[in-house]
Short mmCIF file of C-alpha atoms in Angstrom, two decimals:
data_model
loop_
_atom_site.label_atom_id
_atom_site.label_comp_id
_atom_site.label_asym_id
_atom_site.label_seq_id
_atom_site.Cartn_x
_atom_site.Cartn_y
_atom_site.Cartn_z
CA UNK A 328 0.00 0.00 0.00
CA UNK A 329 1.42 3.36 -1.06
CA UNK A 330 -0.16 6.57 0.21
CA UNK A 331 0.82 9.98 -1.16
CA UNK A 332 0.44 13.31 0.59
CA UNK A 333 0.70 16.75 -1.00
CA UNK A 334 1.13 20.31 0.25
CA UNK A 335 3.08 23.39 -0.74
CA UNK A 336 5.54 22.75 2.10
CA UNK A 337 5.91 20.85 5.36
CA UNK A 338 2.28 21.07 6.44
CA UNK A 339 1.91 17.46 5.29
CA UNK A 340 4.18 16.17 8.07
CA UNK A 341 1.43 15.78 10.68
CA UNK A 342 -0.85 13.74 8.41
CA UNK A 343 2.09 11.66 7.16
CA UNK A 344 3.08 10.82 10.73
CA UNK A 345 -0.55 9.94 11.52
CA UNK A 346 -0.66 7.52 8.57
CA UNK A 347 2.65 6.06 9.72
CA UNK A 348 1.22 5.42 13.20
CA UNK A 349 -1.83 3.64 11.78
CA UNK A 350 0.03 1.68 9.10
CA UNK A 351 3.79 1.47 9.66
CA UNK A 352 3.94 -0.98 6.76
CA UNK A 353 2.60 1.55 4.22
CA UNK A 354 4.93 3.32 1.80
CA UNK A 355 4.59 7.11 1.81
CA UNK A 356 5.14 9.67 -0.95
CA UNK A 357 5.59 13.26 0.27
CA UNK A 358 5.02 15.57 -2.69
CA UNK A 359 5.43 19.34 -2.15
CA UNK A 360 6.06 22.56 -4.03
CA UNK A 361 8.81 24.49 -2.21
CA UNK A 362 9.47 26.68 -5.25
CA UNK A 363 5.84 27.80 -5.31
CA UNK A 364 5.03 28.11 -1.62
CA UNK A 365 3.10 29.55 0.02
CA UNK A 366 -0.05 28.68 -1.90
CA UNK A 367 -2.37 30.85 0.19
CA UNK A 368 -1.72 34.21 -1.54
CA UNK A 369 -1.97 32.70 -5.04
CA UNK A 370 -5.05 32.96 -7.23
CA UNK A 371 -7.30 29.89 -7.18
CA UNK A 372 -6.32 29.19 -10.80
CA UNK A 373 -2.59 29.33 -10.12
CA UNK A 374 -2.93 27.30 -6.93
CA UNK A 375 -4.94 24.65 -8.75
CA UNK A 376 -2.36 24.42 -11.53
CA UNK A 377 0.47 23.93 -9.06
CA UNK A 378 -1.54 21.45 -6.98
CA UNK A 379 -2.26 19.36 -10.07
CA UNK A 380 1.45 19.25 -10.92
CA UNK A 381 2.34 18.11 -7.40
CA UNK A 382 -0.47 15.55 -7.33
CA UNK A 383 0.33 14.06 -10.72
CA UNK A 384 3.97 13.62 -9.71
CA UNK A 385 2.80 11.64 -6.69
CA UNK A 386 0.46 9.57 -8.84
CA UNK A 387 3.32 8.67 -11.17
CA UNK A 388 5.08 7.05 -8.20
CA UNK A 389 2.34 4.44 -8.13
CA UNK A 390 0.35 5.82 -5.22
CA UNK A 391 -2.86 4.03 -4.27
CA UNK A 392 -4.44 7.13 -2.68
CA UNK A 393 -3.67 10.83 -2.27
CA UNK A 394 -4.17 13.06 0.77
CA UNK A 395 -4.45 16.78 0.08
CA UNK A 396 -2.76 17.80 3.33
CA UNK A 397 -3.56 21.48 2.95
CA UNK A 398 -6.75 23.32 3.87
CA UNK A 399 -6.26 26.00 1.20
CA UNK A 400 -5.64 23.47 -1.57
CA UNK A 401 -8.67 21.48 -0.45
CA UNK A 402 -10.85 24.58 -0.75
CA UNK A 403 -9.67 25.65 -4.19
CA UNK A 404 -8.24 22.58 -5.94
CA UNK A 405 -10.04 19.49 -4.63
CA UNK A 406 -12.70 19.37 -7.39
CA UNK A 407 -10.02 19.65 -10.09
CA UNK A 408 -7.83 17.05 -8.41
CA UNK A 409 -10.70 14.59 -8.16
CA UNK A 410 -11.77 15.24 -11.75
CA UNK A 411 -8.23 14.54 -12.96
CA UNK A 412 -7.30 11.57 -10.75
CA UNK A 413 -10.40 9.70 -9.59
CA UNK A 414 -11.60 6.99 -9.68
CA UNK A 415 -8.19 5.45 -10.37
CA UNK A 416 -6.62 7.37 -7.47
CA UNK A 417 -8.85 8.19 -4.47
CA UNK A 418 -8.30 11.78 -3.28
CA UNK A 419 -8.95 12.77 0.36
CA UNK A 420 -9.14 16.45 1.30
CA UNK A 421 -8.47 18.15 4.64
CA UNK A 422 -11.30 19.96 6.43
CA UNK A 423 -10.94 21.85 9.76
CA UNK A 424 -12.28 19.76 12.64
CA UNK A 425 -15.22 22.07 13.35
CA UNK A 426 -17.79 19.28 13.58
CA UNK A 427 -16.10 17.36 16.44
CA UNK A 428 -15.31 20.61 18.24
CA UNK A 429 -18.99 21.59 18.16
CA UNK A 430 -20.05 18.09 19.23
CA UNK A 431 -17.89 18.42 22.33
CA UNK A 432 -20.06 21.25 23.65
CA UNK A 433 -19.06 24.62 25.02
CA UNK A 434 -17.47 27.59 23.28
CA UNK A 435 -14.51 27.00 21.00
CA UNK A 436 -12.14 28.95 18.78
CA UNK A 437 -10.87 28.30 15.27
CA UNK A 438 -7.27 29.29 14.59
CA UNK A 439 -6.70 29.70 10.85
CA UNK A 440 -4.79 31.72 8.31
CA UNK A 441 -6.07 35.26 7.65
CA UNK A 442 -7.27 34.16 4.20
CA UNK A 443 -9.38 31.35 5.69
CA UNK A 444 -10.66 33.26 8.72
CA UNK A 445 -14.02 34.77 7.89
CA UNK A 446 -14.08 33.14 4.46
CA UNK A 447 -17.28 31.81 2.95
CA UNK A 448 -15.74 28.34 3.16
CA UNK A 449 -15.13 28.49 6.91
CA UNK A 450 -18.39 30.28 7.63
CA UNK A 451 -20.16 27.54 5.69
CA UNK A 452 -18.60 24.84 7.86
CA UNK A 453 -19.62 26.75 10.98
CA UNK A 454 -23.18 27.08 9.70
CA UNK A 455 -23.34 23.39 8.79
CA UNK A 456 -21.79 21.89 11.91
CA UNK A 457 -21.71 24.51 14.69
CA UNK A 458 -24.67 26.81 14.15
CA UNK A 459 -25.72 26.54 17.78
CA UNK A 460 -22.25 26.91 19.27
CA UNK A 461 -20.31 29.93 20.48
CA UNK A 462 -17.47 30.13 17.98
CA UNK A 463 -14.61 32.63 17.81
CA UNK A 464 -12.63 32.87 14.58
CA UNK A 465 -9.01 33.75 15.32
CA UNK A 466 -6.75 34.86 12.45
CA UNK A 467 -3.10 33.83 12.86
CA UNK A 468 -1.03 36.04 10.54
CA UNK A 469 2.49 34.77 10.01
CA UNK A 470 2.09 31.53 11.97
CA UNK A 471 2.10 29.09 9.05
CA UNK A 472 5.09 30.84 7.46
CA UNK A 473 7.03 30.84 10.73
CA UNK A 474 6.34 27.11 11.19
CA UNK A 475 7.31 26.39 7.59
CA UNK A 476 10.71 28.03 8.04
CA UNK A 477 11.22 26.78 11.62
CA UNK A 478 11.45 30.40 12.81
CA UNK A 479 11.22 29.80 16.55
CA UNK A 480 10.87 33.45 17.52
CA UNK A 481 8.32 34.02 14.77
CA UNK A 482 6.29 31.02 15.93
CA UNK A 483 6.30 32.29 19.51
CA UNK A 484 5.20 35.79 18.47
CA UNK A 485 2.43 34.54 16.19
CA UNK A 486 1.11 32.08 18.78
CA UNK A 487 1.18 34.73 21.51
CA UNK A 488 -0.75 37.16 19.33
CA UNK A 489 -3.37 34.52 18.48
CA UNK A 490 -3.64 33.47 22.12
CA UNK A 491 -4.34 37.09 23.07
CA UNK A 492 -7.27 37.08 20.63
CA UNK A 493 -8.68 33.83 22.01
CA UNK A 494 -11.38 34.18 24.72
CA UNK A 495 -10.48 32.77 28.12
CA UNK A 496 -13.61 30.63 28.31
CA UNK A 497 -13.07 28.44 25.26
CA UNK A 498 -12.88 24.72 25.97
CA UNK A 499 -11.36 23.77 22.63
CA UNK A 500 -9.37 25.17 19.71
CA UNK A 501 -9.64 23.92 16.14
CA UNK A 502 -6.25 24.01 14.40
CA UNK A 503 -7.51 25.13 11.00
CA UNK A 504 -4.19 24.88 9.15
CA UNK A 505 -2.18 21.69 8.77
CA UNK A 506 1.01 23.50 9.76
CA UNK A 507 -0.42 24.37 13.18
CA UNK A 508 -0.53 20.75 14.29
CA UNK A 509 3.27 20.71 14.30
CA UNK A 510 3.25 23.19 17.22
CA UNK A 511 0.11 21.98 18.99
CA UNK A 512 1.67 21.75 22.43
CA UNK A 513 3.11 25.24 22.12
CA UNK A 514 -0.42 26.46 21.40
CA UNK A 515 -1.70 24.67 24.49
CA UNK A 516 1.06 26.16 26.65
CA UNK A 517 0.50 29.68 25.32
CA UNK A 518 -3.18 29.45 26.27
CA UNK A 519 -2.20 28.32 29.76
CA UNK A 520 -4.37 25.21 29.73
CA UNK A 521 -2.02 22.25 30.03
CA UNK A 522 -4.24 20.34 32.49
CA UNK A 523 -1.56 19.99 35.16
CA UNK A 524 -2.45 23.00 37.30
CA UNK A 525 -4.08 20.84 39.96
CA UNK A 526 -6.19 23.49 41.67
CA UNK A 527 -9.82 22.89 42.56
CA UNK A 528 -10.99 25.90 40.57
CA UNK A 529 -8.67 25.42 37.59
CA UNK A 530 -10.33 25.11 34.18
CA UNK A 531 -10.11 21.77 32.39
CA UNK A 532 -7.30 21.12 29.97
CA UNK A 533 -7.79 22.67 26.57
CA UNK A 534 -8.84 20.28 23.79
CA UNK A 535 -7.05 20.78 20.49
CA UNK A 536 -8.76 19.49 17.35
CA UNK A 537 -6.53 18.76 14.40
CA UNK A 538 -7.30 17.00 11.14
CA UNK A 539 -4.32 14.66 10.72
CA UNK A 540 -5.77 11.65 12.55
CA UNK A 541 -9.14 11.89 10.83
CA UNK A 542 -7.56 12.25 7.40
CA UNK A 543 -5.30 9.25 8.00
CA UNK A 544 -8.29 7.14 9.05
CA UNK A 545 -10.31 8.31 6.06
CA UNK A 546 -7.66 7.39 3.51
CA UNK A 547 -7.56 3.85 4.91
CA UNK A 548 -11.34 3.63 4.61
CA UNK A 549 -11.16 4.77 0.99
CA UNK A 550 -8.65 1.98 0.35
CA UNK A 551 -10.72 -0.63 2.18
CA UNK A 552 -7.85 -1.12 4.65
CA UNK A 553 -7.91 -1.32 8.43
CA UNK A 554 -5.54 0.30 10.91
CA UNK A 555 -2.69 -2.01 11.85
CA UNK A 556 -0.44 -0.07 14.20
CA UNK A 557 1.44 -3.24 15.13
CA UNK A 558 2.32 -4.08 11.53
CA UNK A 559 6.05 -4.40 10.74
CA UNK A 560 7.60 -0.91 10.33
CA UNK A 561 8.80 -1.58 6.81
CA UNK A 562 7.13 1.30 4.97
CA UNK A 563 9.41 3.54 2.93
CA UNK A 564 9.30 7.31 2.40
CA UNK A 565 9.80 8.98 -0.99
CA UNK A 566 10.17 12.77 -1.15
CA UNK A 567 9.35 14.88 -4.21
CA UNK A 568 9.94 18.62 -4.57
CA UNK A 569 8.17 20.02 -7.61
CA UNK A 570 7.96 16.51 -8.99
CA UNK A 571 11.70 15.90 -8.62
CA UNK A 572 13.29 13.34 -6.25
CA UNK A 573 14.52 15.10 -3.12
CA UNK A 574 15.07 14.75 0.59
CA UNK A 575 13.06 16.37 3.35
CA UNK A 576 13.88 20.04 3.79
CA UNK A 577 16.26 20.75 6.66
CA UNK A 578 13.58 22.83 8.38
CA UNK A 579 11.35 19.76 8.62
CA UNK A 580 13.84 18.29 11.07
CA UNK A 581 12.84 20.94 13.61
CA UNK A 582 9.71 18.86 14.30
CA UNK A 583 9.41 15.31 15.68
CA UNK A 584 7.23 14.31 12.73
CA UNK A 585 9.90 15.47 10.30
CA UNK A 586 12.70 13.66 12.12
CA UNK A 587 10.69 10.43 12.10
CA UNK A 588 10.00 10.61 8.38
CA UNK A 589 13.54 11.68 7.53
CA UNK A 590 14.93 8.66 9.33
CA UNK A 591 12.61 6.39 7.36
CA UNK A 592 13.60 8.07 4.10
CA UNK A 593 17.30 7.62 4.77
CA UNK A 594 16.79 3.98 5.74
CA UNK A 595 15.02 3.21 2.48
#
């Protein structure tokens, strides 16, 4: 079983690591577009063109399924990707985890890029799945870029700014960009809700809702496969940059997910 993931940059690491945890025997193809990133500021037409190039390169590696590990690309390019690749290659998009956050009850916040915050796409998801909930949309300017380039100071500043815009009473935060899952615990710490305070009046630990686990489970369902976390860890990792064979970018090694996948790639 070979599962491909695509993104403009390293936002695919969280979903790739989630697939690896569910199926350590699956081969992975990590197809990105470092020369064209970030995709967010691009026109939908340009983004779709670049996404198709990245996806077709992954398909040529013999992938059995493709994960679009990017919220922006899912919004703008998913119909074109499915029209080009399905049914031969199942394509799974990434949607912010608004539905499970709303199901958990209580007020919650959605951290997302400025382009996604307040967009018709995100407002539609809120209307569909959280119309009765108290939802705060929190724009996070600069956070995805800082994560992409492993800019530690930039990440801290962007997280602190977003935390300041997040109401104290929220019980959960939806990480509405795949990059954000790489710094999830830093988000939790910045909001001061780690769950280890221990006082009688302390609020409960903050729940963070990412998409990586759900996307990994969905791609297995599309393939008719079951999770097998105890399978032999024999899966390989192939890296493509703009369709060309490559190795994981050095900045990916700043994150545990990147170090795991880099080790697998080198052992191939």
